[in-house]
Tab-separated table of C-alpha atoms and ligand atoms in Angstrom:
chain	number	residue	atom	x	y	z
A	1	MET	CA	-53.909	-75.082	62.897
A	2	LYS	CA	-57.410	-76.377	63.493
A	3	ILE	CA	-59.676	-74.916	60.839
A	4	THR	CA	-63.375	-75.289	60.034
A	5	VAL	CA	-64.906	-74.352	56.706
A	6	PHE	CA	-68.668	-73.934	56.339
A	7	GLY	CA	-69.825	-74.676	52.779
A	8	THR	CA	-68.254	-77.214	50.425
A	9	GLY	CA	-69.028	-75.483	47.116
A	10	TYR	CA	-66.519	-74.100	44.625
A	11	VAL	CA	-64.924	-71.855	47.259
A	12	GLY	CA	-65.375	-73.837	50.485
A	13	LEU	CA	-64.082	-77.118	49.100
A	14	VAL	CA	-61.040	-75.503	47.502
A	15	THR	CA	-60.301	-73.557	50.694
A	16	GLY	CA	-60.645	-76.651	52.876
A	17	ALA	CA	-58.646	-78.910	50.567
A	18	CYS	CA	-55.802	-76.420	50.008
A	19	LEU	CA	-55.466	-75.600	53.709
A	20	ALA	CA	-55.446	-79.323	54.563
A	21	ASP	CA	-52.846	-79.937	51.871
A	22	VAL	CA	-50.331	-77.706	53.676
A	23	GLY	CA	-50.872	-79.600	56.913
A	24	HIS	CA	-53.650	-77.753	58.689
A	25	GLU	CA	-56.323	-79.951	60.289
A	26	VAL	CA	-59.493	-79.077	58.428
A	27	VAL	CA	-63.138	-79.988	58.948
A	28	CYS	CA	-65.561	-79.026	56.167
A	29	VAL	CA	-69.219	-78.673	57.093
A	30	ASP	CA	-72.144	-78.621	54.678
A	31	ILE	CA	-75.886	-78.837	55.237
A	32	ASP	CA	-76.267	-80.921	52.089
A	33	PRO	CA	-75.973	-84.569	53.248
A	34	ALA	CA	-75.696	-85.871	49.664
A	35	LYS	CA	-72.629	-83.677	49.062
A	36	ILE	CA	-70.981	-84.756	52.313
A	37	ASP	CA	-71.709	-88.443	51.596
A	38	LYS	CA	-70.077	-88.116	48.190
A	39	LEU	CA	-67.065	-86.281	49.579
A	40	LYS	CA	-66.575	-88.921	52.273
A	41	GLN	CA	-66.435	-91.517	49.503
A	42	GLY	CA	-63.896	-89.439	47.565
A	43	VAL	CA	-66.475	-88.357	44.956
A	44	ILE	CA	-66.126	-84.649	44.131
A	45	PRO	CA	-69.508	-82.959	43.570
A	46	ILE	CA	-68.054	-80.227	41.314
A	47	TYR	CA	-65.627	-80.208	38.403
A	48	GLU	CA	-62.468	-78.338	39.261
A	49	PRO	CA	-59.119	-79.435	37.789
A	50	GLY	CA	-56.803	-81.009	40.366
A	51	ILE	CA	-59.205	-80.960	43.322
A	52	GLU	CA	-59.897	-84.681	43.364
A	53	ASP	CA	-56.256	-85.629	43.953
A	54	VAL	CA	-55.842	-83.092	46.745
A	55	VAL	CA	-59.049	-84.149	48.515
A	56	LYS	CA	-58.197	-87.850	48.272
A	57	ARG	CA	-54.653	-87.280	49.500
A	58	CYS	CA	-55.732	-85.142	52.456
A	59	VAL	CA	-58.550	-87.493	53.455
A	60	ALA	CA	-56.068	-90.391	53.382
A	61	GLU	CA	-53.590	-88.396	55.462
A	62	GLY	CA	-56.352	-87.495	57.909
A	63	THR	CA	-55.951	-83.713	57.526
A	64	LEU	CA	-59.341	-83.264	55.828
A	65	ASN	CA	-62.677	-84.424	57.204
A	66	PHE	CA	-66.257	-83.817	56.150
A	67	THR	CA	-69.368	-83.588	58.270
A	68	THR	CA	-72.933	-82.345	58.302
A	69	SER	CA	-72.655	-81.705	62.019
A	70	ALA	CA	-72.336	-77.973	62.624
A	71	GLU	CA	-71.697	-78.710	66.297
A	72	GLU	CA	-68.669	-80.821	65.397
A	73	GLY	CA	-67.457	-78.122	63.016
A	74	VAL	CA	-67.784	-75.329	65.560
A	75	ALA	CA	-65.994	-77.359	68.220
A	76	HIS	CA	-63.067	-78.084	65.886
A	77	GLY	CA	-61.495	-74.918	64.520
A	78	VAL	CA	-60.131	-71.812	66.119
A	79	LEU	CA	-60.620	-70.378	62.616
A	80	GLN	CA	-64.188	-70.695	61.328
A	81	PHE	CA	-64.418	-69.866	57.620
A	82	ILE	CA	-67.859	-69.014	56.222
A	83	ALA	CA	-67.853	-69.964	52.519
A	84	VAL	CA	-71.552	-70.440	51.812
A	85	GLY	CA	-73.484	-68.973	48.896
A	86	THR	CA	-74.620	-65.357	48.687
A	87	PRO	CA	-77.037	-65.506	45.733
A	88	PRO	CA	-78.988	-62.449	44.623
A	89	ASP	CA	-82.356	-61.887	46.269
A	90	GLU	CA	-85.324	-60.623	44.250
A	91	ASP	CA	-83.914	-57.047	44.325
A	92	GLY	CA	-80.438	-58.093	43.178
A	93	ALA	CA	-78.956	-57.528	46.655
A	94	ALA	CA	-76.777	-60.295	48.123
A	95	ASP	CA	-78.959	-62.676	50.103
A	96	LEU	CA	-77.179	-63.075	53.428
A	97	GLN	CA	-79.476	-65.687	54.951
A	98	TYR	CA	-76.943	-68.538	54.597
A	99	VAL	CA	-74.072	-66.469	55.997
A	100	VAL	CA	-76.153	-65.313	58.962
A	101	ALA	CA	-77.423	-68.870	59.549
A	102	VAL	CA	-73.815	-70.072	59.901
A	103	ALA	CA	-73.036	-67.164	62.233
A	104	ARG	CA	-75.995	-68.148	64.419
A	105	THR	CA	-74.859	-71.761	64.471
A	106	ILE	CA	-71.399	-70.682	65.591
A	107	GLY	CA	-72.950	-68.552	68.358
A	108	GLN	CA	-75.103	-71.484	69.463
A	109	HIS	CA	-72.293	-74.015	69.750
A	110	MET	CA	-69.011	-72.220	70.498
A	111	SER	CA	-67.370	-72.797	73.849
A	112	ASP	CA	-64.038	-70.999	73.394
A	113	TYR	CA	-62.417	-68.178	71.406
A	114	LYS	CA	-63.108	-68.243	67.642
A	115	VAL	CA	-62.127	-66.144	64.677
A	116	VAL	CA	-65.078	-66.101	62.306
A	117	ILE	CA	-63.920	-65.374	58.766
A	118	ASP	CA	-66.241	-64.115	56.039
A	119	LYS	CA	-64.834	-65.700	52.885
A	120	SER	CA	-68.128	-65.495	50.992
A	121	THR	CA	-68.522	-62.361	48.888
A	122	VAL	CA	-70.588	-60.105	51.131
A	123	PRO	CA	-71.600	-56.441	51.052
A	124	VAL	CA	-69.964	-53.777	53.179
A	125	GLY	CA	-71.326	-54.030	56.710
A	126	THR	CA	-71.840	-57.812	56.721
A	127	ALA	CA	-69.131	-58.487	59.303
A	128	GLU	CA	-71.103	-56.291	61.697
A	129	LYS	CA	-74.210	-58.413	61.018
A	130	VAL	CA	-72.264	-61.615	61.591
A	131	GLN	CA	-70.862	-60.153	64.808
A	132	ALA	CA	-74.370	-59.207	65.980
A	133	ALA	CA	-75.854	-62.626	65.104
A	134	ILE	CA	-73.178	-64.457	67.104
A	135	ALA	CA	-73.499	-62.024	70.023
A	136	GLN	CA	-77.292	-62.520	70.082
A	137	GLU	CA	-76.942	-66.295	70.235
A	138	LEU	CA	-74.391	-66.054	73.037
A	139	GLU	CA	-76.708	-63.727	74.915
A	140	LYS	CA	-79.589	-66.189	74.521
A	141	ARG	CA	-77.341	-68.814	76.077
A	142	GLY	CA	-76.443	-66.389	78.876
A	143	THR	CA	-72.782	-66.918	77.932
A	144	GLN	CA	-69.980	-64.449	77.426
A	145	LEU	CA	-67.247	-65.661	75.095
A	146	ASP	CA	-64.588	-63.788	73.215
A	147	PHE	CA	-64.644	-63.913	69.397
A	148	ASP	CA	-63.584	-61.839	66.403
A	149	VAL	CA	-65.091	-61.488	62.952
A	150	CYS	CA	-62.871	-60.654	59.998
A	151	SER	CA	-63.214	-60.410	56.240
A	152	ASN	CA	-61.066	-62.538	53.928
A	153	PRO	CA	-62.628	-62.353	50.462
A	154	GLU	CA	-61.720	-65.019	47.944
A	155	PHE	CA	-60.339	-64.163	44.513
A	156	LEU	CA	-60.033	-67.642	42.991
A	157	LYS	CA	-61.317	-68.360	39.491
A	158	GLU	CA	-63.197	-71.563	38.753
A	159	GLY	CA	-61.071	-73.662	36.407
A	160	SER	CA	-57.793	-72.594	38.047
A	161	ALA	CA	-59.033	-72.409	41.611
A	162	LEU	CA	-56.252	-74.413	43.261
A	163	GLU	CA	-53.513	-72.439	41.550
A	164	ASP	CA	-55.276	-69.166	42.421
A	165	PHE	CA	-55.776	-70.148	46.053
A	166	THR	CA	-52.204	-71.285	46.600
A	167	LYS	CA	-50.392	-68.821	44.330
A	168	GLY	CA	-52.780	-65.868	44.229
A	169	ALA	CA	-51.501	-62.301	43.910
A	170	ARG	CA	-52.766	-61.204	47.311
A	171	ILE	CA	-54.508	-62.364	50.465
A	172	ILE	CA	-56.754	-59.674	51.826
A	173	VAL	CA	-57.718	-59.636	55.475
A	174	GLY	CA	-59.983	-57.012	56.950
A	175	THR	CA	-59.570	-56.702	60.700
A	176	ASP	CA	-58.523	-54.292	63.425
A	177	SER	CA	-57.313	-56.995	65.807
A	178	ASP	CA	-53.638	-57.906	66.269
A	179	GLN	CA	-54.601	-61.381	67.426
A	180	VAL	CA	-56.559	-61.991	64.200
A	181	ARG	CA	-53.650	-60.662	62.130
A	182	ASP	CA	-51.309	-63.164	63.824
A	183	LEU	CA	-53.689	-66.106	63.388
A	184	MET	CA	-54.393	-65.309	59.732
A	185	ARG	CA	-50.657	-64.961	59.070
A	186	GLU	CA	-50.122	-68.387	60.631
A	187	CYS	CA	-52.932	-69.844	58.504
A	188	TYR	CA	-51.609	-68.493	55.213
A	189	SER	CA	-47.841	-68.597	55.896
A	190	PRO	CA	-47.346	-71.783	53.787
A	191	TYR	CA	-48.305	-69.760	50.707
A	192	MET	CA	-45.931	-66.912	51.426
A	193	ARG	CA	-42.486	-68.515	51.414
A	194	ASN	CA	-41.612	-66.451	48.354
A	195	HIS	CA	-42.983	-63.097	49.491
A	196	ASP	CA	-45.565	-61.640	51.834
A	197	LYS	CA	-48.963	-61.537	50.151
A	198	LEU	CA	-51.043	-60.492	53.121
A	199	MET	CA	-52.729	-57.117	52.871
A	200	PHE	CA	-54.356	-56.002	56.075
A	201	MET	CA	-57.022	-53.339	56.019
A	202	ASP	CA	-60.187	-52.524	57.886
A	203	VAL	CA	-63.140	-54.874	57.515
A	204	ARG	CA	-65.295	-52.615	55.356
A	205	ALA	CA	-62.436	-51.943	52.917
A	206	ALA	CA	-61.803	-55.687	52.571
A	207	GLU	CA	-65.479	-56.369	51.891
A	208	PHE	CA	-65.578	-53.574	49.333
A	209	THR	CA	-62.322	-54.630	47.611
A	210	LYS	CA	-63.899	-57.882	46.433
A	211	TYR	CA	-66.834	-56.090	44.791
A	212	ALA	CA	-64.583	-53.440	43.273
A	213	ALA	CA	-62.349	-56.154	41.766
A	214	ASN	CA	-65.252	-58.036	40.193
A	215	ALA	CA	-66.928	-54.844	38.992
A	216	MET	CA	-63.657	-53.771	37.321
A	217	LEU	CA	-63.248	-57.125	35.552
A	218	ALA	CA	-66.883	-57.168	34.449
A	219	THR	CA	-66.447	-53.609	33.174
A	220	LYS	CA	-63.497	-54.652	31.017
A	221	ILE	CA	-65.575	-57.440	29.473
A	222	SER	CA	-68.624	-55.273	28.864
A	223	PHE	CA	-66.427	-52.509	27.465
A	224	MET	CA	-64.950	-54.925	24.955
A	225	ASN	CA	-68.344	-56.345	24.090
A	226	GLU	CA	-69.627	-52.851	23.445
A	227	MET	CA	-66.590	-52.206	21.212
A	228	SER	CA	-67.452	-55.425	19.356
A	229	GLN	CA	-70.975	-54.159	18.702
A	230	LEU	CA	-69.548	-50.988	17.171
A	231	ALA	CA	-66.871	-52.902	15.263
A	232	GLU	CA	-69.469	-55.277	13.834
A	233	ARG	CA	-71.490	-52.375	12.468
A	234	LEU	CA	-68.398	-50.599	11.171
A	235	GLY	CA	-66.998	-53.701	9.464
A	236	VAL	CA	-63.932	-53.731	11.709
A	237	ASP	CA	-62.213	-56.962	12.798
A	238	ILE	CA	-62.273	-56.733	16.606
A	239	GLU	CA	-59.371	-59.182	16.976
A	240	HIS	CA	-56.992	-56.574	15.537
A	241	VAL	CA	-58.418	-54.031	17.941
A	242	ARG	CA	-58.063	-56.413	20.892
A	243	GLU	CA	-54.396	-57.011	20.154
A	244	GLY	CA	-53.896	-53.333	19.434
A	245	ILE	CA	-55.220	-52.171	22.769
A	246	GLY	CA	-54.056	-55.166	24.832
A	247	SER	CA	-50.439	-54.405	23.955
A	248	ASP	CA	-50.730	-51.217	26.002
A	249	PRO	CA	-49.620	-52.226	29.519
A	250	ARG	CA	-52.101	-49.777	30.992
A	251	ILE	CA	-54.860	-51.904	29.419
A	252	GLY	CA	-53.338	-55.399	29.180
A	253	TYR	CA	-54.585	-58.505	27.379
A	254	HIS	CA	-56.619	-59.938	30.254
A	255	PHE	CA	-60.410	-59.756	30.218
A	256	ILE	CA	-60.722	-57.986	26.881
A	257	TYR	CA	-61.960	-60.906	24.801
A	258	PRO	CA	-65.192	-59.996	23.065
A	259	GLY	CA	-67.647	-62.876	23.369
A	260	ALA	CA	-71.064	-64.036	24.396
A	261	GLY	CA	-71.233	-62.053	27.644
A	262	TYR	CA	-69.953	-62.881	31.104
A	263	GLY	CA	-71.730	-65.459	33.245
A	264	GLY	CA	-70.906	-67.524	36.288
A	265	SER	CA	-71.706	-67.265	39.923
A	266	CYS	CA	-69.784	-64.040	40.552
A	267	PHE	CA	-69.727	-61.192	38.031
A	268	PRO	CA	-73.473	-61.014	37.311
A	269	LYS	CA	-74.547	-61.203	40.930
A	270	ASP	CA	-71.723	-59.066	42.318
A	271	VAL	CA	-72.228	-56.226	39.830
A	272	GLN	CA	-75.943	-56.344	40.634
A	273	ALA	CA	-75.347	-56.436	44.377
A	274	LEU	CA	-72.939	-53.489	44.235
A	275	ALA	CA	-75.441	-51.509	42.173
A	276	ARG	CA	-78.060	-52.357	44.769
A	277	THR	CA	-75.756	-51.197	47.575
A	278	ALA	CA	-75.219	-47.936	45.686
A	279	LYS	CA	-78.951	-47.350	45.455
A	280	THR	CA	-79.492	-47.994	49.141
A	281	ILE	CA	-77.033	-45.195	49.936
A	282	GLY	CA	-78.648	-42.793	47.493
A	283	TYR	CA	-76.100	-43.040	44.682
A	284	HIS	CA	-77.104	-43.783	41.103
A	285	PRO	CA	-74.516	-46.328	39.829
A	286	GLU	CA	-74.464	-45.205	36.195
A	287	LEU	CA	-71.481	-47.308	35.125
A	288	LEU	CA	-72.433	-50.502	36.974
A	289	LEU	CA	-75.914	-50.499	35.467
A	290	ALA	CA	-74.444	-49.986	31.996
A	291	VAL	CA	-71.986	-52.848	32.535
A	292	GLU	CA	-74.875	-55.131	33.428
A	293	ASN	CA	-77.106	-53.980	30.573
A	294	VAL	CA	-74.366	-54.375	27.965
A	295	ASN	CA	-73.830	-57.889	29.262
A	296	LEU	CA	-77.498	-58.826	29.114
A	297	ARG	CA	-77.642	-57.602	25.500
A	298	GLN	CA	-74.470	-59.451	24.591
A	299	LYS	CA	-75.897	-62.720	25.862
A	300	GLU	CA	-78.732	-62.341	23.364
A	301	THR	CA	-76.440	-62.010	20.360
A	302	LEU	CA	-75.842	-65.743	19.862
A	303	PHE	CA	-79.527	-66.328	19.340
A	304	ALA	CA	-79.915	-63.158	17.270
A	305	LYS	CA	-77.211	-64.381	14.898
A	306	ILE	CA	-78.478	-67.910	14.450
A	307	ASN	CA	-82.015	-66.608	14.087
A	308	LYS	CA	-80.939	-64.179	11.396
A	309	ALA	CA	-78.954	-66.907	9.635
A	310	PHE	CA	-82.213	-68.887	9.321
A	311	ASP	CA	-84.267	-65.820	8.381
A	312	GLY	CA	-86.162	-66.009	11.651
A	313	ASP	CA	-87.419	-69.524	10.941
A	314	LEU	CA	-85.897	-71.826	13.511
A	315	ALA	CA	-88.997	-73.956	14.099
A	316	GLY	CA	-88.103	-77.608	13.624
A	317	LYS	CA	-84.383	-76.892	13.235
A	318	THR	CA	-81.784	-78.768	15.260
A	319	ILE	CA	-78.884	-76.682	16.516
A	320	ALA	CA	-75.665	-78.226	17.782
A	321	VAL	CA	-74.346	-76.396	20.835
A	322	TRP	CA	-70.680	-76.781	21.783
A	323	GLY	CA	-70.085	-75.709	25.362
A	324	LEU	CA	-72.620	-75.261	28.153
A	325	SER	CA	-70.550	-74.052	31.096
A	326	PHE	CA	-70.101	-70.297	31.470
A	327	LYS	CA	-66.387	-70.712	30.758
A	328	PRO	CA	-63.979	-73.607	30.148
A	329	ASN	CA	-62.696	-75.926	32.878
A	330	THR	CA	-65.761	-75.752	35.056
A	331	ASP	CA	-69.154	-77.435	35.163
A	332	ASP	CA	-70.744	-74.246	36.498
A	333	MET	CA	-73.696	-73.079	34.370
A	334	ARG	CA	-74.895	-70.259	36.611
A	335	GLU	CA	-75.846	-67.326	34.335
A	336	ALA	CA	-74.125	-69.040	31.392
A	337	PRO	CA	-74.723	-67.518	27.915
A	338	SER	CA	-75.600	-71.043	26.711
A	339	ARG	CA	-78.735	-70.870	28.849
A	340	THR	CA	-79.925	-67.650	27.230
A	341	LEU	CA	-79.265	-69.209	23.820
A	342	MET	CA	-80.965	-72.555	24.486
A	343	GLU	CA	-84.007	-70.990	26.113
A	344	SER	CA	-84.445	-68.697	23.080
A	345	LEU	CA	-83.961	-71.619	20.678
A	346	TRP	CA	-86.612	-73.646	22.467
A	347	ALA	CA	-89.011	-70.696	22.464
A	348	ALA	CA	-88.479	-70.456	18.683
A	349	GLY	CA	-89.325	-74.161	18.267
A	350	ALA	CA	-85.784	-75.425	17.663
A	351	LYS	CA	-84.098	-78.442	19.209
A	352	VAL	CA	-80.656	-78.527	20.816
A	353	LYS	CA	-77.988	-81.208	20.486
A	354	ALA	CA	-75.522	-80.290	23.198
A	355	TYR	CA	-72.007	-81.322	24.096
A	356	ASP	CA	-69.869	-80.079	26.961
A	357	PRO	CA	-66.860	-81.908	28.420
A	358	GLU	CA	-68.039	-81.376	32.028
A	359	ALA	CA	-71.344	-79.521	32.329
A	360	MET	CA	-73.901	-81.929	30.830
A	361	GLU	CA	-74.888	-83.396	34.184
A	362	GLU	CA	-75.434	-79.888	35.531
A	363	CYS	CA	-77.442	-78.975	32.414
A	364	GLN	CA	-79.641	-82.021	32.908
A	365	ARG	CA	-80.105	-81.063	36.567
A	366	ILE	CA	-81.235	-77.573	35.529
A	367	TYR	CA	-83.496	-78.442	32.587
A	368	GLY	CA	-84.439	-82.054	33.311
A	369	ASN	CA	-85.444	-84.413	30.516
A	370	ARG	CA	-86.937	-82.628	27.552
A	371	GLU	CA	-87.516	-83.711	23.982
A	372	ASP	CA	-85.842	-80.630	22.552
A	373	LEU	CA	-82.568	-81.201	24.451
A	374	MET	CA	-80.291	-84.067	23.493
A	375	PHE	CA	-76.964	-84.659	25.188
A	376	CYS	CA	-74.142	-86.076	23.071
A	377	GLY	CA	-71.105	-88.035	24.213
A	378	THR	CA	-68.710	-86.155	21.943
A	379	ARG	CA	-68.547	-82.872	20.038
A	380	ASN	CA	-68.618	-84.890	16.803
A	381	GLU	CA	-71.867	-86.589	17.737
A	382	ALA	CA	-73.446	-83.204	18.478
A	383	VAL	CA	-72.908	-81.848	14.954
A	384	LYS	CA	-73.835	-85.067	13.133
A	385	GLY	CA	-77.092	-84.348	11.293
A	386	ALA	CA	-77.624	-80.986	13.029
A	387	ASP	CA	-78.661	-77.972	10.972
A	388	ALA	CA	-76.029	-75.561	12.304
A	389	LEU	CA	-73.414	-75.166	15.034
A	390	VAL	CA	-73.244	-72.557	17.800
A	391	ILE	CA	-70.134	-72.352	20.003
A	392	CYS	CA	-70.835	-70.993	23.477
A	393	THR	CA	-67.702	-71.928	25.468
A	394	GLU	CA	-64.064	-71.902	24.407
A	395	TRP	CA	-63.138	-75.354	25.723
A	396	LYS	CA	-59.765	-76.552	24.367
A	397	ALA	CA	-61.499	-79.412	22.550
A	398	PHE	CA	-63.240	-76.901	20.249
A	399	ARG	CA	-60.224	-74.790	19.355
A	400	THR	CA	-59.507	-76.547	16.086
A	401	VAL	CA	-61.882	-78.129	13.631
A	402	ASP	CA	-61.638	-79.772	10.229
A	403	PHE	CA	-64.026	-77.582	8.244
A	404	LYS	CA	-64.297	-80.097	5.389
A	405	TRP	CA	-65.437	-82.767	7.833
A	406	LEU	CA	-67.755	-80.357	9.667
A	407	LYS	CA	-69.432	-79.371	6.406
A	408	GLU	CA	-70.325	-83.016	5.814
A	409	GLN	CA	-71.892	-83.310	9.263
A	410	LEU	CA	-74.181	-80.275	9.162
A	411	ASN	CA	-77.277	-79.848	7.002
A	412	PHE	CA	-76.461	-76.160	6.509
A	413	SER	CA	-72.934	-74.731	6.517
A	414	ILE	CA	-73.557	-72.277	9.323
A	415	ILE	CA	-71.385	-71.635	12.372
A	416	VAL	CA	-72.130	-69.037	15.024
A	417	ASP	CA	-68.940	-68.717	17.029
A	418	GLY	CA	-69.489	-66.811	20.259
A	419	ARG	CA	-65.806	-67.084	21.198
A	420	ASN	CA	-63.908	-66.165	18.022
A	421	LEU	CA	-62.108	-69.508	17.857
A	422	TYR	CA	-61.441	-69.804	14.139
A	423	ASN	CA	-59.930	-67.831	11.333
A	424	PRO	CA	-62.905	-66.368	9.418
A	425	ASP	CA	-61.050	-66.668	6.113
A	426	ASP	CA	-60.541	-70.415	6.609
A	427	ALA	CA	-64.176	-70.922	7.541
A	428	LYS	CA	-65.412	-68.888	4.593
A	429	ALA	CA	-62.987	-70.599	2.207
A	430	ALA	CA	-64.475	-73.918	3.300
A	431	GLY	CA	-67.913	-72.604	2.297
A	432	PHE	CA	-69.246	-71.720	5.730
A	433	LEU	CA	-71.381	-68.831	6.734
A	434	TYR	CA	-69.255	-68.028	9.771
A	435	TYR	CA	-70.729	-65.544	12.199
A	436	ALA	CA	-68.257	-64.786	14.941
A	437	VAL	CA	-68.044	-61.726	17.186
A	438	ALA	CA	-67.163	-58.690	15.077
A	439	ARG	CA	-64.765	-60.424	12.726
A	440	GLY	CA	-65.950	-58.519	9.710
A	441	ASP	CA	-69.230	-60.485	9.809
A	442	SER	CA	-71.850	-59.589	7.305
A	443	ILE	CA	-74.548	-60.031	9.939
A	444	ALA	CA	-74.538	-57.268	12.457
A	445	SER	CA	-76.362	-58.304	15.572
A	446	PRO	CA	-79.903	-56.934	15.356
A	447	VAL	CA	-79.853	-56.131	19.054
A	448	GLN	CA	-80.104	-52.334	19.352
B	501	NAD	N1	-67.479	-69.658	42.682
B	501	NAD	C1	-66.508	-68.795	42.584
B	501	NAD	O1	-65.729	-68.789	41.616
B	501	NAD	C2	-66.281	-67.773	43.666
B	501	NAD	C3	-65.080	-67.047	43.700
B	501	NAD	C4	-64.889	-66.110	44.721
B	501	NAD	C5	-65.869	-65.909	45.664
B	501	NAD	N2	-67.031	-66.622	45.599
B	501	NAD	C6	-68.035	-66.394	46.648
B	501	NAD	O2	-67.927	-67.460	47.594
B	501	NAD	C7	-69.215	-67.790	48.116
B	501	NAD	C8	-69.512	-69.256	47.875
B	501	NAD	O3	-69.593	-69.459	46.477
B	501	NAD	P1	-69.618	-70.931	45.841
B	501	NAD	O4	-69.554	-70.753	44.366
B	501	NAD	O5	-68.605	-71.771	46.542
B	501	NAD	O6	-71.090	-71.394	46.305
B	501	NAD	P2	-71.766	-72.836	46.138
B	501	NAD	O7	-73.200	-72.575	45.909
B	501	NAD	O8	-70.982	-73.651	45.158
B	501	NAD	O9	-71.548	-73.510	47.568
B	501	NAD	C9	-72.174	-73.077	48.733
B	501	NAD	C10	-72.275	-74.276	49.675
B	501	NAD	O10	-72.685	-73.825	50.958
B	501	NAD	C11	-73.519	-74.836	51.517
B	501	NAD	N3	-74.285	-74.250	52.640
B	501	NAD	C12	-75.369	-73.434	52.627
B	501	NAD	N4	-75.757	-73.150	53.877
B	501	NAD	C13	-74.907	-73.789	54.720
B	501	NAD	C14	-74.789	-73.879	56.132
B	501	NAD	N5	-75.639	-73.246	56.945
B	501	NAD	N6	-73.795	-74.639	56.633
B	501	NAD	C15	-72.928	-75.286	55.849
B	501	NAD	N7	-72.986	-75.243	54.489
B	501	NAD	C16	-73.967	-74.502	53.937
B	501	NAD	C17	-74.347	-75.279	50.340
B	501	NAD	O11	-74.960	-76.536	50.584
B	501	NAD	C18	-73.281	-75.336	49.241
B	501	NAD	O12	-72.654	-76.604	49.188
B	501	NAD	C19	-70.196	-66.821	47.455
B	501	NAD	O13	-70.366	-65.707	48.276
B	501	NAD	C20	-69.468	-66.420	46.176
B	501	NAD	O14	-69.867	-65.164	45.711
B	501	NAD	C21	-67.253	-67.548	44.639
């Protein structure tokens, strides 16, 4: 099939590359010329395991092309995926300007039937706005052309995006058109040789399903973080509790790790946007607001712990930070707990020596060059001569450590572990003050 994807970010690039990899002819369009230049040269602007090989292979085979020309993109595909960003606006609602801009472009350039597919995460009712924007543009041109708009939300996770896209549990399509159903089945059939994963529903239900899924997952995380706050104050080891409740199949082990709070480009903004939607229809979203507030508090606990460890005197201290991305296997730092930590450390007069396997370039892009931020080539370099260590992201490279060696590197034997990576007994036996998340820590987070 001929397919066009607007947006070459974490979702658009994965969508385009995966669809090209199964033989579809894909054109990816982005308004960012630097990104498109890089992609044309085989340089991937994001870190996502496995994507580079797929892109290079498909470009070489001629199934994947990149352009900044919207006109070229619109002319190419019968399917037009919209996979541009939907960041929060100042009220927390999803900002639809990029989605609507693509819709307008499609309306301006189309000359035959198109299926316009909202893959971006968009609030209920967006497909109608996309429909109206295209219709307006056609009217301005004095043209009447047939088109359909459907919803096909994306459920991939950064870090395992290719696997999720190609082997995901379900493919949701919101439409009431038989023609769209047939075309979407044709598009996704390569991923359904084992069993049918397509779930058809109406457009509004499909749009809502994406928000409900993210709100549920965020709720699980905030629930567990709230349990960790109680456990910490009660002197209970939360890891026992996690295993104890996770073993119940009604609860499950996924998304119940206590930690430093959820970040990333999805949960924070989607919970906020859904809460905003609720307010606009006169419903007070008690649970969603609590999920968000618990998360905001949890993100402050890393700083609270390190600050307490130094008796509130962090001025002039140098803190090693392991992990900058909001989770492992991505370079994405949107809403990452490391940002809350570093910004608080800087405000307290401390310096940061940071190491992350993939996110240091992104960190530099966000914060620029500053004297109180040093990037290190390895995790070992980051701790050398630092006063203490804070772990923000559970990258594989941090999962084991030689405590004897670490003790020699740090000026003070203090570890704040926001991801519960180590056995507290081992750390304490090695002479560390080890402040993890509710592992029987002596420091309860001072956050109320
Ligand atoms: N990142 C994720 O893990 C994830 C997962 C599921 C769903 N989503 C949703 O998918 C959408 C995209 O997210 P992302 O993380 O890929 O965003 P992103 O910010 O990484 O990428 C968006 C891209 O769209 C481009 N763009 C903006 N306007 C454009 C236009 N008019 N024409 C062409 N390109 C344009 C930008 O230059 C950018 O490259 C969002 O709605 C997000 O909520 C994201």
